[in-house]
Amino acid sequence: MTRKRLPIGIQTFAKIREDDYYYVDKTAFARQLIDSGTHYFLSRPRRFGKSLFLDTLAELFAGREHLFRGLHIHPHWDWSQRFPVIRLSFGGGIVRTRAELDQRLDELLSENAETLGVTMSHHSLSGRFAQLIRGAAE
C-alpha cells in the first residue's frame, strides 16, 4: 500500500485531487453554506485553508464533476448546471499604493473577462466590474 503525499503549500483543489494527495473532505460544509445562506465572511487565521476552500467552491460551481467523485457532495450536486466564477485574489503580491491597487484590479478584471469570454468596454474599474458581472451572468 502506497502512502499519499501531504499537500503542503498546495492551494488548488484540482492539483490535490488529480495528483492524489491527502484531502480531508470539506464538501459537506460547502453544501451546508450553499444551502443555508447568501453572504459569508471567512475569517480564519493565516495558513488555515481559506484559499483552498474558495478554490474548492470555484471548482464546484464550475461543474468539474470528476474532481468530486467519492466526496460527500458528489451525489448531492447537479453536475449538468455550471455557474460562472469571478476570482479576485490578492495573494500573489504586495500592493502598497492606490495606483498599484487599481492596476492589480484592472489586471484581475481583464483576466476574468478573458476566461469568461466577456467583452468589456467601460474604462472605470467600477464600470468594468459591473460589466464583468453582467456579462458572466448572461
PDB file of C-alpha atoms in Angstrom:
ATOM      1  CA  MET A   1       0.000   0.000   0.000  1.00  0.00           C
ATOM      2  CA  THR A   2       1.476   3.335  -1.028  1.00  0.00           C
ATOM      3  CA  ARG A   3       1.018   6.380   1.127  1.00  0.00           C
ATOM      4  CA  LYS A   4      -0.414   9.541  -0.283  1.00  0.00           C
ATOM      5  CA  ARG A   5       1.602  12.727  -0.049  1.00  0.00           C
ATOM      6  CA  LEU A   6       0.641  15.664   2.143  1.00  0.00           C
ATOM      7  CA  PRO A   7      -0.433  18.715   0.117  1.00  0.00           C
ATOM      8  CA  ILE A   8       1.875  21.161   1.909  1.00  0.00           C
ATOM      9  CA  GLY A   9       1.700  24.583   0.289  1.00  0.00           C
ATOM     10  CA  ILE A  10      -0.799  23.485  -2.382  1.00  0.00           C
ATOM     11  CA  GLN A  11      -3.824  25.779  -2.623  1.00  0.00           C
ATOM     12  CA  THR A  12      -5.547  24.338  -5.659  1.00  0.00           C
ATOM     13  CA  PHE A  13      -8.220  21.712  -5.235  1.00  0.00           C
ATOM     14  CA  ALA A  14      -7.638  20.268  -8.713  1.00  0.00           C
ATOM     15  CA  LYS A  15      -3.940  19.596  -8.056  1.00  0.00           C
ATOM     16  CA  ILE A  16      -4.703  17.868  -4.762  1.00  0.00           C
ATOM     17  CA  ARG A  17      -7.361  15.648  -6.313  1.00  0.00           C
ATOM     18  CA  GLU A  18      -5.681  14.957  -9.653  1.00  0.00           C
ATOM     19  CA  ASP A  19      -2.256  14.223  -8.140  1.00  0.00           C
ATOM     20  CA  ASP A  20      -3.770  12.037  -5.378  1.00  0.00           C
ATOM     21  CA  TYR A  21      -2.677  13.986  -2.301  1.00  0.00           C
ATOM     22  CA  TYR A  22      -4.330  13.503   1.062  1.00  0.00           C
ATOM     23  CA  TYR A  23      -7.540  15.524   1.172  1.00  0.00           C
ATOM     24  CA  VAL A  24      -9.895  15.994   4.112  1.00  0.00           C
ATOM     25  CA  ASP A  25     -13.352  16.220   2.580  1.00  0.00           C
ATOM     26  CA  LYS A  26     -14.918  19.569   3.479  1.00  0.00           C
ATOM     27  CA  THR A  27     -17.583  19.436   0.793  1.00  0.00           C
ATOM     28  CA  ALA A  28     -20.288  18.749   3.401  1.00  0.00           C
ATOM     29  CA  PHE A  29     -19.501  22.192   4.833  1.00  0.00           C
ATOM     30  CA  ALA A  30     -19.595  23.672   1.341  1.00  0.00           C
ATOM     31  CA  ARG A  31     -23.009  22.142   0.747  1.00  0.00           C
ATOM     32  CA  GLN A  32     -24.263  23.471   4.078  1.00  0.00           C
ATOM     33  CA  LEU A  33     -23.047  27.002   3.264  1.00  0.00           C
ATOM     34  CA  ILE A  34     -24.561  26.911  -0.216  1.00  0.00           C
ATOM     35  CA  ASP A  35     -27.915  25.612   1.028  1.00  0.00           C
ATOM     36  CA  SER A  36     -28.286  27.833   4.084  1.00  0.00           C
ATOM     37  CA  GLY A  37     -27.236  31.373   3.286  1.00  0.00           C
ATOM     38  CA  THR A  38     -26.197  34.036   0.828  1.00  0.00           C
ATOM     39  CA  HIS A  39     -23.215  36.025   2.154  1.00  0.00           C
ATOM     40  CA  TYR A  40     -20.243  34.853   4.180  1.00  0.00           C
ATOM     41  CA  PHE A  41     -17.050  36.301   5.548  1.00  0.00           C
ATOM     42  CA  LEU A  42     -14.309  33.724   6.045  1.00  0.00           C
ATOM     43  CA  SER A  43     -12.199  34.846   8.991  1.00  0.00           C
ATOM     44  CA  ARG A  44      -9.875  32.007   9.791  1.00  0.00           C
ATOM     45  CA  PRO A  45      -6.188  32.509  10.640  1.00  0.00           C
ATOM     46  CA  ARG A  46      -3.434  32.539   8.040  1.00  0.00           C
ATOM     47  CA  ARG A  47      -2.446  29.156   6.609  1.00  0.00           C
ATOM     48  CA  PHE A  48      -5.797  27.681   7.647  1.00  0.00           C
ATOM     49  CA  GLY A  49      -7.141  26.658   4.260  1.00  0.00           C
ATOM     50  CA  LYS A  50      -9.241  29.633   3.154  1.00  0.00           C
ATOM     51  CA  SER A  51      -7.720  29.751  -0.325  1.00  0.00           C
ATOM     52  CA  LEU A  52      -8.121  26.005  -0.799  1.00  0.00           C
ATOM     53  CA  PHE A  53     -11.746  26.141   0.373  1.00  0.00           C
ATOM     54  CA  LEU A  54     -12.533  29.016  -2.016  1.00  0.00           C
ATOM     55  CA  ASP A  55     -10.836  27.142  -4.842  1.00  0.00           C
ATOM     56  CA  THR A  56     -12.935  24.080  -3.975  1.00  0.00           C
ATOM     57  CA  LEU A  57     -16.094  26.202  -4.223  1.00  0.00           C
ATOM     58  CA  ALA A  58     -14.945  27.626  -7.567  1.00  0.00           C
ATOM     59  CA  GLU A  59     -14.357  24.130  -8.967  1.00  0.00           C
ATOM     60  CA  LEU A  60     -17.742  23.023  -7.662  1.00  0.00           C
ATOM     61  CA  PHE A  61     -19.616  25.907  -9.299  1.00  0.00           C
ATOM     62  CA  ALA A  62     -17.617  25.403 -12.495  1.00  0.00           C
ATOM     63  CA  GLY A  63     -19.063  21.873 -12.587  1.00  0.00           C
ATOM     64  CA  ARG A  64     -15.786  19.934 -12.640  1.00  0.00           C
ATOM     65  CA  GLU A  65     -17.513  16.728 -11.608  1.00  0.00           C
ATOM     66  CA  HIS A  66     -14.513  14.401 -11.909  1.00  0.00           C
ATOM     67  CA  LEU A  67     -12.743  16.234  -9.075  1.00  0.00           C
ATOM     68  CA  PHE A  68     -15.583  15.463  -6.647  1.00  0.00           C
ATOM     69  CA  ARG A  69     -16.031  11.739  -7.223  1.00  0.00           C
ATOM     70  CA  GLY A  70     -16.023   9.920  -3.908  1.00  0.00           C
ATOM     71  CA  LEU A  71     -16.625  13.094  -1.892  1.00  0.00           C
ATOM     72  CA  HIS A  72     -19.701  13.972   0.157  1.00  0.00           C
ATOM     73  CA  ILE A  73     -21.136  16.489  -2.277  1.00  0.00           C
ATOM     74  CA  HIS A  74     -20.897  14.360  -5.416  1.00  0.00           C
ATOM     75  CA  PRO A  75     -24.358  12.719  -5.250  1.00  0.00           C
ATOM     76  CA  HIS A  76     -25.974  15.941  -3.974  1.00  0.00           C
ATOM     77  CA  TRP A  77     -24.926  18.318  -6.778  1.00  0.00           C
ATOM     78  CA  ASP A  78     -26.490  18.963 -10.182  1.00  0.00           C
ATOM     79  CA  TRP A  79     -23.451  18.468 -12.426  1.00  0.00           C
ATOM     80  CA  SER A  80     -25.363  19.496 -15.544  1.00  0.00           C
ATOM     81  CA  GLN A  81     -25.515  23.081 -14.303  1.00  0.00           C
ATOM     82  CA  ARG A  82     -22.449  25.339 -14.348  1.00  0.00           C
ATOM     83  CA  PHE A  83     -22.045  28.788 -12.891  1.00  0.00           C
ATOM     84  CA  PRO A  84     -19.563  31.499 -13.885  1.00  0.00           C
ATOM     85  CA  VAL A  85     -16.900  32.184 -11.272  1.00  0.00           C
ATOM     86  CA  ILE A  86     -15.186  35.538 -10.917  1.00  0.00           C
ATOM     87  CA  ARG A  87     -11.921  35.253  -8.980  1.00  0.00           C
ATOM     88  CA  LEU A  88     -10.291  38.265  -7.371  1.00  0.00           C
ATOM     89  CA  SER A  89      -7.236  37.179  -5.402  1.00  0.00           C
ATOM     90  CA  PHE A  90      -4.650  39.489  -3.897  1.00  0.00           C
ATOM     91  CA  GLY A  91      -2.487  36.677  -2.569  1.00  0.00           C
ATOM     92  CA  GLY A  92       0.108  36.938  -5.310  1.00  0.00           C
ATOM     93  CA  GLY A  93       1.922  40.101  -4.317  1.00  0.00           C
ATOM     94  CA  ILE A  94       2.121  43.239  -2.254  1.00  0.00           C
ATOM     95  CA  VAL A  95       0.057  46.306  -3.069  1.00  0.00           C
ATOM     96  CA  ARG A  96       1.460  49.474  -1.494  1.00  0.00           C
ATOM     97  CA  THR A  97      -0.403  52.329  -3.142  1.00  0.00           C
ATOM     98  CA  ARG A  98      -3.821  53.123  -4.521  1.00  0.00           C
ATOM     99  CA  ALA A  99      -2.340  53.208  -8.038  1.00  0.00           C
ATOM    100  CA  GLU A 100      -0.917  49.685  -7.574  1.00  0.00           C
ATOM    101  CA  LEU A 101      -4.291  48.508  -6.254  1.00  0.00           C
ATOM    102  CA  ASP A 102      -6.095  49.999  -9.253  1.00  0.00           C
ATOM    103  CA  GLN A 103      -3.594  48.370 -11.617  1.00  0.00           C
ATOM    104  CA  ARG A 104      -3.987  44.978  -9.923  1.00  0.00           C
ATOM    105  CA  LEU A 105      -7.791  45.241 -10.017  1.00  0.00           C
ATOM    106  CA  ASP A 106      -7.668  46.138 -13.714  1.00  0.00           C
ATOM    107  CA  GLU A 107      -5.465  43.085 -14.386  1.00  0.00           C
ATOM    108  CA  LEU A 108      -7.795  40.794 -12.412  1.00  0.00           C
ATOM    109  CA  LEU A 109     -10.885  42.109 -14.189  1.00  0.00           C
ATOM    110  CA  SER A 110      -9.224  41.644 -17.588  1.00  0.00           C
ATOM    111  CA  GLU A 111      -8.121  38.087 -16.733  1.00  0.00           C
ATOM    112  CA  ASN A 112     -11.629  37.181 -15.590  1.00  0.00           C
ATOM    113  CA  ALA A 113     -13.209  38.751 -18.673  1.00  0.00           C
ATOM    114  CA  GLU A 114     -10.921  36.722 -20.922  1.00  0.00           C
ATOM    115  CA  THR A 115     -11.605  33.494 -19.009  1.00  0.00           C
ATOM    116  CA  LEU A 116     -15.368  34.045 -19.122  1.00  0.00           C
ATOM    117  CA  GLY A 117     -15.453  35.340 -22.705  1.00  0.00           C
ATOM    118  CA  VAL A 118     -16.803  38.749 -21.696  1.00  0.00           C
ATOM    119  CA  THR A 119     -16.023  41.832 -23.781  1.00  0.00           C
ATOM    120  CA  MET A 120     -15.629  44.954 -21.677  1.00  0.00           C
ATOM    121  CA  SER A 121     -15.885  48.499 -22.988  1.00  0.00           C
ATOM    122  CA  HIS A 122     -16.035  50.547 -19.774  1.00  0.00           C
ATOM    123  CA  HIS A 123     -12.928  52.384 -18.639  1.00  0.00           C
ATOM    124  CA  SER A 124     -13.602  52.859 -14.931  1.00  0.00           C
ATOM    125  CA  LEU A 125     -12.925  49.977 -12.553  1.00  0.00           C
ATOM    126  CA  SER A 126     -16.440  50.073 -11.166  1.00  0.00           C
ATOM    127  CA  GLY A 127     -17.925  50.087 -14.659  1.00  0.00           C
ATOM    128  CA  ARG A 128     -15.676  47.228 -15.769  1.00  0.00           C
ATOM    129  CA  PHE A 129     -16.555  45.189 -12.678  1.00  0.00           C
ATOM    130  CA  ALA A 130     -20.295  45.712 -13.188  1.00  0.00           C
ATOM    131  CA  GLN A 131     -19.935  44.848 -16.877  1.00  0.00           C
ATOM    132  CA  LEU A 132     -18.000  41.686 -15.994  1.00  0.00           C
ATOM    133  CA  ILE A 133     -20.726  40.558 -13.588  1.00  0.00           C
ATOM    134  CA  ARG A 134     -23.496  41.245 -16.104  1.00  0.00           C
ATOM    135  CA  GLY A 135     -21.574  39.561 -18.910  1.00  0.00           C
ATOM    136  CA  ALA A 136     -20.818  36.493 -16.797  1.00  0.00           C
ATOM    137  CA  ALA A 137     -24.473  36.209 -15.799  1.00  0.00           C
ATOM    138  CA  GLU A 138     -25.544  36.206 -19.454  1.00  0.00           C
TER     139      GLU A 138
END
